[in-house]
mmCIF file of C-alpha atoms in Angstrom:
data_model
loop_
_atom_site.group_PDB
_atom_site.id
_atom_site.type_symbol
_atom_site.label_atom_id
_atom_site.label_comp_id
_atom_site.label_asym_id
_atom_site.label_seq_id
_atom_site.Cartn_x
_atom_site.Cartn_y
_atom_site.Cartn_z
ATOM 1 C CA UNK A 382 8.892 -26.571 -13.374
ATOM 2 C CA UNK A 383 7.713 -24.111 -10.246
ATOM 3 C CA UNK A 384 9.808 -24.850 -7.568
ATOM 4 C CA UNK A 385 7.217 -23.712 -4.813
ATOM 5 C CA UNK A 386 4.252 -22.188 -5.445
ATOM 6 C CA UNK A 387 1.753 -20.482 -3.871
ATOM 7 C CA UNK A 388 -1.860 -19.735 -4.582
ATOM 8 C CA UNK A 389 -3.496 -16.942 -4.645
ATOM 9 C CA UNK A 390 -1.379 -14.296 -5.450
ATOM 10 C CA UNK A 391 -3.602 -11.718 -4.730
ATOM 11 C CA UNK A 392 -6.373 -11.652 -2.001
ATOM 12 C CA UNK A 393 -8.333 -8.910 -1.012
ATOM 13 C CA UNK A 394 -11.268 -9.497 1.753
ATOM 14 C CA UNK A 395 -13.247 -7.928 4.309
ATOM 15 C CA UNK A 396 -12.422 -7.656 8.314
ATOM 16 C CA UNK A 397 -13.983 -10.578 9.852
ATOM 17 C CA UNK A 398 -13.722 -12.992 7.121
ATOM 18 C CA UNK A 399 -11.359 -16.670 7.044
ATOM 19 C CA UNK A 400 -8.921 -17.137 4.116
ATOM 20 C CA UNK A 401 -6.581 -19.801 3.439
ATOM 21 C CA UNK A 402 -3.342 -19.339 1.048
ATOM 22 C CA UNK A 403 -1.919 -22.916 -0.195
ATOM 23 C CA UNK A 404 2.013 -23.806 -0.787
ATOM 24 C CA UNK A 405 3.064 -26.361 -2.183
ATOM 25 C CA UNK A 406 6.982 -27.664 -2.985
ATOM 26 C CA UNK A 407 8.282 -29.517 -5.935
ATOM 27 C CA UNK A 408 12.005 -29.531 -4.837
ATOM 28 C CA UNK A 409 11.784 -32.837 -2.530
ATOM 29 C CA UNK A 410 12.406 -30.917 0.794
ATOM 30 C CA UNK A 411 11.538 -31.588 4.353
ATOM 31 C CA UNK A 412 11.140 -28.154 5.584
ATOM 32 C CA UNK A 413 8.529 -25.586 5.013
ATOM 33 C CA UNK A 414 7.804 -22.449 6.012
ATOM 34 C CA UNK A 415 5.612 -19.148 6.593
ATOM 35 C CA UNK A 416 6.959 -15.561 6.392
ATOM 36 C CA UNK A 417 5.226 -12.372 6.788
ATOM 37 C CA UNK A 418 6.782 -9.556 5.130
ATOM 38 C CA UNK A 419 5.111 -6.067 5.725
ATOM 39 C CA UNK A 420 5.253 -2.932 4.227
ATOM 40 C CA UNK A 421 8.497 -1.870 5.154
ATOM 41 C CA UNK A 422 9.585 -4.896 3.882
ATOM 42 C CA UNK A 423 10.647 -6.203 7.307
ATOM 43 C CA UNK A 424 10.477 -10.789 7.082
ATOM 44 C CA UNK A 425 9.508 -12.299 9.720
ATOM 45 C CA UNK A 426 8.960 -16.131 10.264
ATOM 46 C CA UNK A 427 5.967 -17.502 11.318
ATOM 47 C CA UNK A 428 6.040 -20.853 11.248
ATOM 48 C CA UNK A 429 7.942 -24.228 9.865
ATOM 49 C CA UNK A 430 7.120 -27.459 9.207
ATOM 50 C CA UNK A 431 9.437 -30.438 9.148
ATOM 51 C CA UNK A 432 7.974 -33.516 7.717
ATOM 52 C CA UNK A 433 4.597 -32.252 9.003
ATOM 53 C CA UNK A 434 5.840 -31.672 12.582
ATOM 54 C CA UNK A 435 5.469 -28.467 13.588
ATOM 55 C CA UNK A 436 9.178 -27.041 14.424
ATOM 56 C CA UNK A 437 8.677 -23.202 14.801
ATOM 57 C CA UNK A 438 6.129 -21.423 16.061
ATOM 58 C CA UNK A 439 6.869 -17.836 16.963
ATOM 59 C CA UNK A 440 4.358 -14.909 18.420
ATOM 60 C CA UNK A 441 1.626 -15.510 16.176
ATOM 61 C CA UNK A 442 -1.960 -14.402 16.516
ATOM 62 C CA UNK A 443 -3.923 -17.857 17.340
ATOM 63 C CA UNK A 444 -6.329 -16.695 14.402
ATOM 64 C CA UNK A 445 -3.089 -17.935 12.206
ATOM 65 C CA UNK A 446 -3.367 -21.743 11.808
ATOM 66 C CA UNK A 447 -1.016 -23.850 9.722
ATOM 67 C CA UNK A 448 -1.626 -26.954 8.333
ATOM 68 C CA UNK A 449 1.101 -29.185 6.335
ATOM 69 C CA UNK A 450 -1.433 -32.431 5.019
ATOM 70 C CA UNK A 451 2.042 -33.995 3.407
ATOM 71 C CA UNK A 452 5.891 -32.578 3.355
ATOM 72 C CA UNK A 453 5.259 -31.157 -0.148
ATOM 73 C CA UNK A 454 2.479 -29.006 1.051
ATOM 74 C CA UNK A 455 1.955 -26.242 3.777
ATOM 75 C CA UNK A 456 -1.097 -24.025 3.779
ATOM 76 C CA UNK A 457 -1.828 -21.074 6.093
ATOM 77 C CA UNK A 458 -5.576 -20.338 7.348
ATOM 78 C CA UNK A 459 -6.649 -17.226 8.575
ATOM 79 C CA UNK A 460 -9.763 -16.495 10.989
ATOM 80 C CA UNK A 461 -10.968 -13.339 11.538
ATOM 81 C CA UNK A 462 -8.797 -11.374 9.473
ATOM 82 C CA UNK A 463 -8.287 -7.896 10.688
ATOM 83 C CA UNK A 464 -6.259 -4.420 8.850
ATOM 84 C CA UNK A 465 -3.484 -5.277 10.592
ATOM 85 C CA UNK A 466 -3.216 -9.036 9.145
ATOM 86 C CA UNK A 467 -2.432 -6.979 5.572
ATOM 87 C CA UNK A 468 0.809 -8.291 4.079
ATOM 88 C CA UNK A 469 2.953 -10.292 2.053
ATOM 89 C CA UNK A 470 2.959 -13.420 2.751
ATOM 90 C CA UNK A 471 5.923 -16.098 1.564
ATOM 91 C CA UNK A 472 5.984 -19.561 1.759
ATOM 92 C CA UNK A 473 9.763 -21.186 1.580
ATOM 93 C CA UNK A 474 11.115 -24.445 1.942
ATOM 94 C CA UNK A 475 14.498 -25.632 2.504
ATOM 95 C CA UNK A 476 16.298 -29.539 2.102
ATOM 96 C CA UNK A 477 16.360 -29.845 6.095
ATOM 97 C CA UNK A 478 15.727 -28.279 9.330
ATOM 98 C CA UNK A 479 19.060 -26.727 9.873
ATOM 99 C CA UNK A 480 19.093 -23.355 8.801
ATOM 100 C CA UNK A 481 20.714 -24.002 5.174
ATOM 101 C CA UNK A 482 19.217 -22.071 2.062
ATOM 102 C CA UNK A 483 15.774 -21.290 1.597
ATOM 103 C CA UNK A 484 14.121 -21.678 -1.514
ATOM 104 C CA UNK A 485 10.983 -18.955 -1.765
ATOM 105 C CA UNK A 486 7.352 -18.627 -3.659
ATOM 106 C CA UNK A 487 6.295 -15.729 -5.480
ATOM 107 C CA UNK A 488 4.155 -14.580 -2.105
ATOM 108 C CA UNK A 489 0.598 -13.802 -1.642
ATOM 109 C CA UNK A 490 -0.475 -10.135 -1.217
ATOM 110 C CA UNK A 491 -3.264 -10.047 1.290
ATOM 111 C CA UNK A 492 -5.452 -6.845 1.563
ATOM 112 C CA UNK A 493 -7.795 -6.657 4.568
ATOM 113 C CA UNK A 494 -10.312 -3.307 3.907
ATOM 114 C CA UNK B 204 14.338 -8.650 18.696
ATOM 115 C CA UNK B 205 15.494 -8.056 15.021
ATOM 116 C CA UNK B 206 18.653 -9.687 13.998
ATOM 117 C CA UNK B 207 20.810 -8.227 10.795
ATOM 118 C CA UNK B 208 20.431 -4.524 9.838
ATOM 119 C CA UNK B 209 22.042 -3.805 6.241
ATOM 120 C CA UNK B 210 23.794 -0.506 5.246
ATOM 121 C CA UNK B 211 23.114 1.455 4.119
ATOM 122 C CA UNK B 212 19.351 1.004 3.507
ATOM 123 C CA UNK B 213 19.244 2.652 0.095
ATOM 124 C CA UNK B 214 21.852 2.739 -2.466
ATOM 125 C CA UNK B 215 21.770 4.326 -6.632
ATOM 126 C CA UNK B 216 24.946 3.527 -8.369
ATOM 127 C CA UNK B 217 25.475 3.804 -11.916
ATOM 128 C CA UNK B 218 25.941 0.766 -14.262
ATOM 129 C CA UNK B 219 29.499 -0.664 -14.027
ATOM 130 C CA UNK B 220 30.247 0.797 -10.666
ATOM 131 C CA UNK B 221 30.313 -1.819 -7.727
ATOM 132 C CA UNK B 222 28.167 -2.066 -5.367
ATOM 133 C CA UNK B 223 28.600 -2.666 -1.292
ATOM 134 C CA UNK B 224 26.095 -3.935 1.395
ATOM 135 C CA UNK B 225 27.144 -4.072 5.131
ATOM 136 C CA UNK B 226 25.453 -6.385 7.754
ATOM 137 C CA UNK B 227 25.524 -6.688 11.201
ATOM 138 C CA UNK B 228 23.941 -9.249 13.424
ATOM 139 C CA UNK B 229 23.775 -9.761 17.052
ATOM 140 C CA UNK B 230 24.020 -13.400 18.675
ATOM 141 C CA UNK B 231 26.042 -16.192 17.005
ATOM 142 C CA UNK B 232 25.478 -17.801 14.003
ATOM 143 C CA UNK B 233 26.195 -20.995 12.272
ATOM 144 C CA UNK B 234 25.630 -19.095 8.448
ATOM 145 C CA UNK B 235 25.352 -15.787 7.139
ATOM 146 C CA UNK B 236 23.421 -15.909 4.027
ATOM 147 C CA UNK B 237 22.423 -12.982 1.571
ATOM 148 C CA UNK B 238 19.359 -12.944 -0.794
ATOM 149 C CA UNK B 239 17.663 -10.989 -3.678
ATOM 150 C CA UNK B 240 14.265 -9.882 -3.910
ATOM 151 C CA UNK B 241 13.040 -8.553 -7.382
ATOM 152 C CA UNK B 242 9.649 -6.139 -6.950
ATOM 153 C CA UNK B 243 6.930 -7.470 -6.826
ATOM 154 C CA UNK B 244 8.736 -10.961 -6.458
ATOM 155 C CA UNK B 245 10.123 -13.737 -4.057
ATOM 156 C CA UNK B 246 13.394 -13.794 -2.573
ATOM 157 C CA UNK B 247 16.204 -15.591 -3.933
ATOM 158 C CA UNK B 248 18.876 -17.225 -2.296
ATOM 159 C CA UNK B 249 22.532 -15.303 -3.614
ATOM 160 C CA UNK B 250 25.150 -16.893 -1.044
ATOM 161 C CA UNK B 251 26.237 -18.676 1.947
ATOM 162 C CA UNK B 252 28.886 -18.227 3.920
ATOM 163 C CA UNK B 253 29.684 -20.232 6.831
ATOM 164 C CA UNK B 254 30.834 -19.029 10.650
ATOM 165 C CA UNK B 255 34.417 -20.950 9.533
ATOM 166 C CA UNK B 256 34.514 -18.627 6.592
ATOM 167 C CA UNK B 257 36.264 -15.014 5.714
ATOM 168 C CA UNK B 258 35.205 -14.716 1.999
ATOM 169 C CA UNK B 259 33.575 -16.678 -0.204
ATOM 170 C CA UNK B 260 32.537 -15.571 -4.168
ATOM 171 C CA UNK B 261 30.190 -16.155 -6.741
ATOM 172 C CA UNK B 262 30.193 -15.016 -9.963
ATOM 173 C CA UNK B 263 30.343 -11.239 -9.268
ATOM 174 C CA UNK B 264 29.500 -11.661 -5.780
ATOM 175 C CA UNK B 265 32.178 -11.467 -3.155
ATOM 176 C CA UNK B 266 31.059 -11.936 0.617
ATOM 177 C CA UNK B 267 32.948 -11.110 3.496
ATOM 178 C CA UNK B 268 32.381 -12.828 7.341
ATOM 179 C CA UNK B 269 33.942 -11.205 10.400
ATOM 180 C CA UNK B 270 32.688 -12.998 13.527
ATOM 181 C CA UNK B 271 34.747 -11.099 15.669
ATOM 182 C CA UNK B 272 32.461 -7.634 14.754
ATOM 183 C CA UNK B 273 29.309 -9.855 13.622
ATOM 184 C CA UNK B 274 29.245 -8.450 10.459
ATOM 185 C CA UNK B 275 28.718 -9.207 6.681
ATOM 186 C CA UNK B 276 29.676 -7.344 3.918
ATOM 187 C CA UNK B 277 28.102 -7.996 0.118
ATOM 188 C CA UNK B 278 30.012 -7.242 -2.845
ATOM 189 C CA UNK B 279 28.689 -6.708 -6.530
ATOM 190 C CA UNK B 280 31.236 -5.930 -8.700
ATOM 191 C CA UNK B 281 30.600 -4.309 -12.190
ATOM 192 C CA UNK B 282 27.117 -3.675 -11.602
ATOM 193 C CA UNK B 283 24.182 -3.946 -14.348
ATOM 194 C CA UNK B 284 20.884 -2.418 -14.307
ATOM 195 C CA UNK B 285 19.189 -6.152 -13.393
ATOM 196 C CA UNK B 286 21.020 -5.827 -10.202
ATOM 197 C CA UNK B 287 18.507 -3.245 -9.456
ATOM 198 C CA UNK B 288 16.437 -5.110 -6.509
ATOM 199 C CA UNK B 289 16.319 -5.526 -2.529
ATOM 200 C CA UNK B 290 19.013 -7.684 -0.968
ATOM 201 C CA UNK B 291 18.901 -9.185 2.712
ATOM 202 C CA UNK B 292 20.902 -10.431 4.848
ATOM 203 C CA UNK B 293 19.981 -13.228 6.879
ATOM 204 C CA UNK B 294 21.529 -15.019 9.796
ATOM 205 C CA UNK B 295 21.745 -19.110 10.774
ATOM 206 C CA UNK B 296 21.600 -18.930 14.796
ATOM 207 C CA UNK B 297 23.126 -21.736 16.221
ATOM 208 C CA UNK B 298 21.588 -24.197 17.654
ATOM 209 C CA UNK B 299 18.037 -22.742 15.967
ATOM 210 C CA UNK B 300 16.436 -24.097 12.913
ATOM 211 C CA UNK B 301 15.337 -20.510 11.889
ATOM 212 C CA UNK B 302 16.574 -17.514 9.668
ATOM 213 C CA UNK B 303 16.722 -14.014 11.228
ATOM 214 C CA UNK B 304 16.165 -11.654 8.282
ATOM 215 C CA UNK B 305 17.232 -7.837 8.333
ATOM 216 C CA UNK B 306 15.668 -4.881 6.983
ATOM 217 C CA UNK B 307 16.800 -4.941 3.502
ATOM 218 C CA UNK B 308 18.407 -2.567 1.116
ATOM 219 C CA UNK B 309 17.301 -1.311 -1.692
ATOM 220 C CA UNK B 310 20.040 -1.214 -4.424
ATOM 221 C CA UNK B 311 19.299 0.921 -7.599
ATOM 222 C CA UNK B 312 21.656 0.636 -10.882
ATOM 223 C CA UNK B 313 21.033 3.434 -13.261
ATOM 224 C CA UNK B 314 21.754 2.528 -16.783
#
């Protein structure tokens, strides 16, 4: 009964390397998104998907790549992941584009060394 | 440029006591919306409260919206130890689709 989950949880890798952390929404919503939440526990949004259209992009690194195959599903990608790219990071989803309640996953813990 | 800084940023209150989290925010907003983040865990969405709206509760939650002074205040009332977690304000900017989130605050409730 997850409402949106997120694999993996944890994800350590070497500088240099691609990773990819999958989302993926039970709730029936058209929205999904990408936060980044860093060690001083500062959120910041990344990206959001509406029905697979891309909606929000902010200042992202171009290494950052999301993909959203169907509404229920956004994944992130990762190229050339550097120290700096270590982080939380939470996928959400919400029942529409307007900027109504967001429901969260558990977040994936990314360690570059 | 960062939207929503709570106050204060730390707060350790003993169980039964009440708890209070300020907000500010800078450019308007359509919601103000506060949620819960366990260690270790995902946030969780507490309350909403509309740019039409004063005060709105929930439970033992009692929000507070002044547009005039952009600013939020979060009340727990009777506090329990599994209050103990980070809460976060976060704003609905009109016209956007996005949520600005503050800082955080870190609320600790001693037993």
């Amino acid at each position: 009964d997850t409402a949106v989950s997120q694999t993996p949880k944890y994800l350590v890798t070497q500088m240099g390397n691609d990773k990819s952390i999958k989302c993926e929404q039970n709730l029936g919503h058209d929205t999904m998104y990408w936060y980044k939440q860093d060690s001083k526990k500062f959120l910041k949004i990344m990206f959001s998907y509406n029905n697979k259209e891309l909606i929000i992009n902010e200042t992202v690194p171009n290494r950052f790549s999301p993909k959203s195959p169907d509404k229920a599903h956004l994944n992130l990608h990762i190229n050339s992941l550097e120290l700096g790219d270590s982080a939380v990071y939470f996928c959400a989803s919400s029942r529409d584009r307007v900027a109504y309640e967001q429901y969260f996953g558990p977040g994936t813990r990314l360690t570059v060394t | 440029s960062q939207q929503g800084e709570e106050d204060p940023q730390a707060l350790s209150i003993q169980e039964g006591e009440n708890a209070t989290m300020n907000c500010s925010y800078k450019t308007s907003i359509n919601n103000l919306q506060w949620y819960r983040q366990n260690s270790g865990r995902g946030l969780v969405h507490l309350i909403l409260i509309r740019s039409n709206e004063r005060e709105k509760h929930s439970g033992r939650l009692r929000v507070t919206l002044d547009t005039s002074k952009k600013s939020s205040s979060l009340l727990i009332t009777a506090s329990r130890a599994a209050d103990t977690a980070s809460y976060f304000c976060a704003s609905g900017q009109g016209g956007s689709e996005k949520l600005v989130f503050g800082k955080g605050m870190k609320l600790t409730v001693n037993p």
